[in-house]
Amino acid sequence: MAKKKENKQSSWFKFFSLRKKKNSNPEEIDEIIQPEGFERELEKAKKKFNSFHLTKNLKVGEQIERKDYKIKKNGSNLYKLESSNFQIVLITGNSLQEKDGLTTGVLQIQEADLSRALQREHSDLDSFLELWKPQLPQNNQDWKQILDWPIFWKQHILLRLRPDSLALLTVCLDRDFSDFFLEMATRKQKKILLDELFYLNQGKNSEDWNPHTKNKTLLYPDKAIHELYQTIDSIKVKMDKEKER
């Protein structure tokens, strides 16, 4: 009797095993992949980041050519897009350069602001700019002021920034930022950031994978940098208040 019971259980097991294999679609089963560690995931993310942001390392005078158009970098934040039937100047941001005592560049201004600025004489550029205060490009070194902050305020930076923003910042900023993070972060924060880097590399933050997600992909470093500067400004206000006490 025991032998028959064993055979019956074996038959049921085979039946469910075969049914499972029959109904399983290998394309619908996600392969279980584990993060390879902070340095490796960061290296992969930086490589992908550079492949997306083609103009990041483009030097003045260099160009990117496609089948039906090309784009040439003519200056800081200044590009020329052209094909057989159009020629367009593209400005990615305000730009000022100084060489041999002469300041040149491109600034965007509202017509009303321009009219107001023209109501008075200006002996130098600063006088003219003061009337409408254009958002001039920030020096990439500006964020490094936090490296000289007391530990308490450094930790506040990590507490206030979103994990997906922190991951993007380690990718798009230089090594000093990732070193800053590794020095200040708790073990839990490091684990969270490793997961974020992993998701960036897997494309799990994309709209295709996760519609309506608030997490930023490798295509949005500007949003992460904006969040960083907002956080720095906010903490500086608190630091100043503490000094006044």
CSV table of C-alpha atoms in Angstrom, one decimal:
chain,number,residue,atom,x,y,z
A,1,MET,CA,0.0,0.0,0.0
A,2,ALA,CA,2.8,2.4,0.9
A,3,LYS,CA,4.4,1.7,-2.5
A,4,LYS,CA,1.1,2.6,-4.3
A,5,LYS,CA,0.8,5.8,-2.4
A,6,GLU,CA,4.4,6.8,-3.3
A,7,ASN,CA,3.7,6.1,-7.0
A,8,LYS,CA,0.5,8.2,-6.8
A,9,GLN,CA,2.4,11.2,-5.3
A,10,SER,CA,5.1,10.8,-7.9
A,11,SER,CA,2.5,10.9,-10.7
A,12,TRP,CA,0.9,14.1,-9.3
A,13,PHE,CA,4.4,15.7,-9.0
A,14,LYS,CA,5.2,14.8,-12.6
A,15,PHE,CA,1.8,16.2,-13.8
A,16,PHE,CA,2.3,19.6,-12.1
A,17,SER,CA,6.0,19.7,-13.2
A,18,LEU,CA,5.0,19.1,-16.9
A,19,ARG,CA,2.1,21.6,-16.6
A,20,LYS,CA,4.4,24.3,-15.2
A,21,LYS,CA,7.0,23.8,-18.0
A,22,LYS,CA,4.2,23.8,-20.6
A,23,ASN,CA,2.8,27.1,-19.3
A,24,SER,CA,6.1,28.9,-18.7
A,25,ASN,CA,7.3,31.3,-21.3
A,26,PRO,CA,11.1,31.8,-20.9
A,27,GLU,CA,10.8,35.3,-22.5
A,28,GLU,CA,8.4,36.4,-19.7
A,29,ILE,CA,10.6,35.1,-16.8
A,30,ASP,CA,13.1,37.8,-15.7
A,31,GLU,CA,16.6,36.5,-15.2
A,32,ILE,CA,17.7,37.1,-11.6
A,33,ILE,CA,20.6,39.4,-11.8
A,34,GLN,CA,22.5,40.7,-8.8
A,35,PRO,CA,24.5,44.0,-8.6
A,36,GLU,CA,28.2,43.5,-9.2
A,37,GLY,CA,29.4,46.0,-6.5
A,38,PHE,CA,29.6,49.8,-6.3
A,39,GLU,CA,32.7,50.3,-8.5
A,40,ARG,CA,31.6,48.0,-11.2
A,41,GLU,CA,28.0,49.3,-11.4
A,42,LEU,CA,29.4,52.9,-11.3
A,43,GLU,CA,31.8,52.1,-14.2
A,44,LYS,CA,29.0,50.6,-16.3
A,45,ALA,CA,26.7,53.6,-15.6
A,46,LYS,CA,29.4,56.1,-16.5
A,47,LYS,CA,30.0,54.3,-19.8
A,48,LYS,CA,26.3,54.3,-20.6
A,49,PHE,CA,26.0,57.9,-19.6
A,50,ASN,CA,28.8,59.0,-22.0
A,51,SER,CA,27.1,57.0,-24.8
A,52,PHE,CA,23.9,58.9,-24.3
A,53,HIS,CA,25.3,62.4,-23.8
A,54,LEU,CA,27.2,62.6,-27.1
A,55,THR,CA,28.0,66.4,-26.9
A,56,LYS,CA,29.4,66.2,-23.3
A,57,ASN,CA,33.0,65.6,-24.5
A,58,LEU,CA,32.6,67.3,-27.8
A,59,LYS,CA,35.3,70.0,-28.3
A,60,VAL,CA,34.7,73.3,-30.1
A,61,GLY,CA,35.0,72.7,-33.9
A,62,GLU,CA,34.1,69.1,-33.7
A,63,GLN,CA,30.9,67.7,-35.1
A,64,ILE,CA,28.6,64.7,-35.0
A,65,GLU,CA,27.4,63.4,-38.4
A,66,ARG,CA,24.3,61.5,-39.1
A,67,LYS,CA,22.8,60.2,-42.3
A,68,ASP,CA,20.6,63.3,-43.0
A,69,TYR,CA,22.1,66.0,-40.7
A,70,LYS,CA,25.1,67.0,-38.7
A,71,ILE,CA,25.7,69.1,-35.6
A,72,LYS,CA,28.8,71.1,-34.9
A,73,LYS,CA,30.0,72.7,-31.7
A,74,ASN,CA,30.8,76.3,-32.3
A,75,GLY,CA,31.3,77.4,-28.7
A,76,SER,CA,30.4,76.8,-25.1
A,77,ASN,CA,26.6,75.9,-25.2
A,78,LEU,CA,26.5,76.9,-28.9
A,79,TYR,CA,25.9,74.5,-31.7
A,80,LYS,CA,25.0,74.6,-35.4
A,81,LEU,CA,22.5,72.0,-36.7
A,82,GLU,CA,22.4,71.7,-40.5
A,83,SER,CA,21.3,69.5,-43.4
A,84,SER,CA,20.6,70.1,-47.1
A,85,ASN,CA,17.4,72.1,-46.3
A,86,PHE,CA,18.0,73.8,-42.9
A,87,GLN,CA,20.7,75.6,-40.8
A,88,ILE,CA,19.8,76.2,-37.2
A,89,VAL,CA,21.8,77.7,-34.3
A,90,LEU,CA,21.1,75.8,-31.1
A,91,ILE,CA,21.9,77.3,-27.6
A,92,THR,CA,21.9,74.9,-24.7
A,93,GLY,CA,22.4,77.7,-22.2
A,94,ASN,CA,23.8,81.2,-21.6
A,95,SER,CA,27.5,81.4,-22.3
A,96,LEU,CA,30.2,83.9,-21.6
A,97,GLN,CA,33.9,83.6,-22.4
A,98,GLU,CA,36.7,86.0,-21.8
A,99,LYS,CA,39.9,86.1,-23.9
A,100,ASP,CA,42.5,88.8,-24.2
A,101,GLY,CA,40.3,91.2,-22.2
A,102,LEU,CA,37.3,90.7,-24.5
A,103,THR,CA,34.1,89.1,-23.2
A,104,THR,CA,32.1,87.2,-25.9
A,105,GLY,CA,29.1,84.8,-25.7
A,106,VAL,CA,25.4,84.3,-26.0
A,107,LEU,CA,22.7,85.3,-23.5
A,108,GLN,CA,19.0,84.9,-23.8
A,109,ILE,CA,16.9,87.8,-22.7
A,110,GLN,CA,13.2,88.7,-22.8
A,111,GLU,CA,12.3,91.7,-25.0
A,112,ALA,CA,10.9,93.6,-22.1
A,113,ASP,CA,14.1,93.1,-20.1
A,114,LEU,CA,16.1,94.3,-23.0
A,115,SER,CA,14.0,97.5,-23.3
A,116,ARG,CA,14.3,98.2,-19.6
A,117,ALA,CA,18.1,97.7,-19.8
A,118,LEU,CA,18.4,100.2,-22.7
A,119,GLN,CA,16.8,103.0,-20.6
A,120,ARG,CA,20.2,103.9,-19.2
A,121,GLU,CA,23.9,104.1,-20.1
A,122,HIS,CA,26.2,101.2,-19.2
A,123,SER,CA,30.0,101.6,-18.8
A,124,ASP,CA,30.6,97.8,-18.5
A,125,LEU,CA,28.9,94.5,-19.0
A,126,ASP,CA,28.2,93.9,-15.3
A,127,SER,CA,26.1,97.1,-15.2
A,128,PHE,CA,24.0,95.9,-18.1
A,129,LEU,CA,23.6,92.4,-16.7
A,130,GLU,CA,22.6,93.6,-13.3
A,131,LEU,CA,19.3,94.9,-14.7
A,132,TRP,CA,18.0,91.5,-15.7
A,133,LYS,CA,20.3,89.1,-13.9
A,134,PRO,CA,20.5,86.3,-16.5
A,135,GLN,CA,21.1,82.8,-15.2
A,136,LEU,CA,24.8,82.4,-16.1
A,137,PRO,CA,26.3,78.9,-16.4
A,138,GLN,CA,27.4,77.5,-13.0
A,139,ASN,CA,31.0,76.4,-12.6
A,140,ASN,CA,31.1,72.6,-12.3
A,141,GLN,CA,33.4,73.2,-9.2
A,142,ASP,CA,30.7,75.1,-7.3
A,143,TRP,CA,29.3,72.0,-5.6
A,144,LYS,CA,32.7,71.2,-4.2
A,145,GLN,CA,32.2,73.8,-1.5
A,146,ILE,CA,30.4,71.1,0.5
A,147,LEU,CA,33.7,69.2,0.8
A,148,ASP,CA,34.9,71.9,3.3
A,149,TRP,CA,31.7,71.8,5.3
A,150,PRO,CA,31.5,70.3,8.8
A,151,ILE,CA,30.5,66.6,8.9
A,152,PHE,CA,27.0,67.4,10.3
A,153,TRP,CA,26.1,69.5,7.3
A,154,LYS,CA,27.7,67.1,4.8
A,155,GLN,CA,25.5,64.3,6.1
A,156,HIS,CA,22.5,66.6,5.6
A,157,ILE,CA,23.2,66.7,1.9
A,158,LEU,CA,22.9,62.9,1.7
A,159,LEU,CA,19.7,62.9,3.8
A,160,ARG,CA,17.9,65.5,1.6
A,161,LEU,CA,18.8,64.3,-1.8
A,162,ARG,CA,16.6,61.6,-3.4
A,163,PRO,CA,18.4,58.2,-3.9
A,164,ASP,CA,17.9,58.3,-7.7
A,165,SER,CA,19.4,61.8,-7.7
A,166,LEU,CA,22.4,60.7,-5.7
A,167,ALA,CA,23.0,57.8,-8.1
A,168,LEU,CA,22.9,60.1,-11.1
A,169,LEU,CA,25.3,62.6,-9.4
A,170,THR,CA,27.9,59.9,-8.8
A,171,VAL,CA,27.7,59.1,-12.5
A,172,CYS,CA,27.6,62.6,-14.0
A,173,LEU,CA,30.0,64.4,-11.6
A,174,ASP,CA,33.6,63.6,-11.2
A,175,ARG,CA,35.2,61.1,-8.8
A,176,ASP,CA,35.2,63.7,-5.9
A,177,PHE,CA,31.4,63.3,-5.5
A,178,SER,CA,31.4,59.5,-5.3
A,179,ASP,CA,34.3,59.7,-2.9
A,180,PHE,CA,32.3,62.2,-0.8
A,181,PHE,CA,29.4,59.9,-0.8
A,182,LEU,CA,31.4,56.8,0.2
A,183,GLU,CA,33.0,58.8,3.0
A,184,MET,CA,29.8,60.2,4.5
A,185,ALA,CA,27.1,57.6,3.8
A,186,THR,CA,25.9,55.0,6.2
A,187,ARG,CA,25.9,51.3,5.3
A,188,LYS,CA,22.2,51.5,4.5
A,189,GLN,CA,22.6,54.5,2.2
A,190,LYS,CA,25.4,52.7,0.4
A,191,LYS,CA,23.2,49.7,-0.2
A,192,ILE,CA,20.3,51.9,-1.5
A,193,LEU,CA,22.7,53.7,-3.8
A,194,LEU,CA,24.1,50.4,-5.2
A,195,ASP,CA,20.5,49.3,-6.0
A,196,GLU,CA,19.9,52.7,-7.7
A,197,LEU,CA,23.0,52.3,-9.9
A,198,PHE,CA,22.0,48.8,-10.7
A,199,TYR,CA,18.5,49.9,-11.7
A,200,LEU,CA,20.1,52.7,-13.9
A,201,ASN,CA,22.2,50.1,-15.7
A,202,GLN,CA,19.2,47.7,-16.1
A,203,GLY,CA,17.0,50.5,-17.4
A,204,LYS,CA,14.4,49.8,-14.7
A,205,ASN,CA,13.8,53.6,-14.1
A,206,SER,CA,12.6,54.2,-17.7
A,207,GLU,CA,9.1,55.1,-18.6
A,208,ASP,CA,8.8,51.9,-20.6
A,209,TRP,CA,9.5,49.8,-17.6
A,210,ASN,CA,7.8,51.9,-15.0
A,211,PRO,CA,5.3,54.4,-16.4
A,212,HIS,CA,4.8,57.6,-14.5
A,213,THR,CA,7.9,56.9,-12.4
A,214,LYS,CA,9.5,59.9,-10.6
A,215,ASN,CA,12.9,58.2,-10.7
A,216,LYS,CA,15.4,59.9,-13.1
A,217,THR,CA,17.2,58.0,-15.8
A,218,LEU,CA,20.7,58.6,-17.2
A,219,LEU,CA,19.1,61.1,-19.7
A,220,TYR,CA,18.2,63.6,-16.9
A,221,PRO,CA,21.5,64.6,-15.1
A,222,ASP,CA,20.4,68.2,-15.2
A,223,LYS,CA,17.5,67.5,-12.9
A,224,ALA,CA,19.8,65.8,-10.4
A,225,ILE,CA,22.3,68.7,-10.5
A,226,HIS,CA,19.5,71.2,-10.1
A,227,GLU,CA,18.3,69.3,-7.0
A,228,LEU,CA,21.9,69.3,-5.6
A,229,TYR,CA,22.2,73.1,-5.9
A,230,GLN,CA,18.8,73.6,-4.4
A,231,THR,CA,19.8,71.4,-1.5
A,232,ILE,CA,23.1,73.3,-1.1
A,233,ASP,CA,21.4,76.7,-1.1
A,234,SER,CA,18.8,75.5,1.4
A,235,ILE,CA,21.4,74.1,3.8
A,236,LYS,CA,23.5,77.2,3.5
A,237,VAL,CA,20.6,79.3,4.8
A,238,LYS,CA,20.4,77.0,7.8
A,239,MET,CA,24.1,77.2,8.4
A,240,ASP,CA,24.0,81.0,8.3
A,241,LYS,CA,21.1,81.0,10.9
A,242,GLU,CA,23.1,78.7,13.2
A,243,LYS,CA,26.1,81.1,13.0
A,244,GLU,CA,23.9,84.1,14.0
A,245,ARG,CA,22.8,82.4,17.2
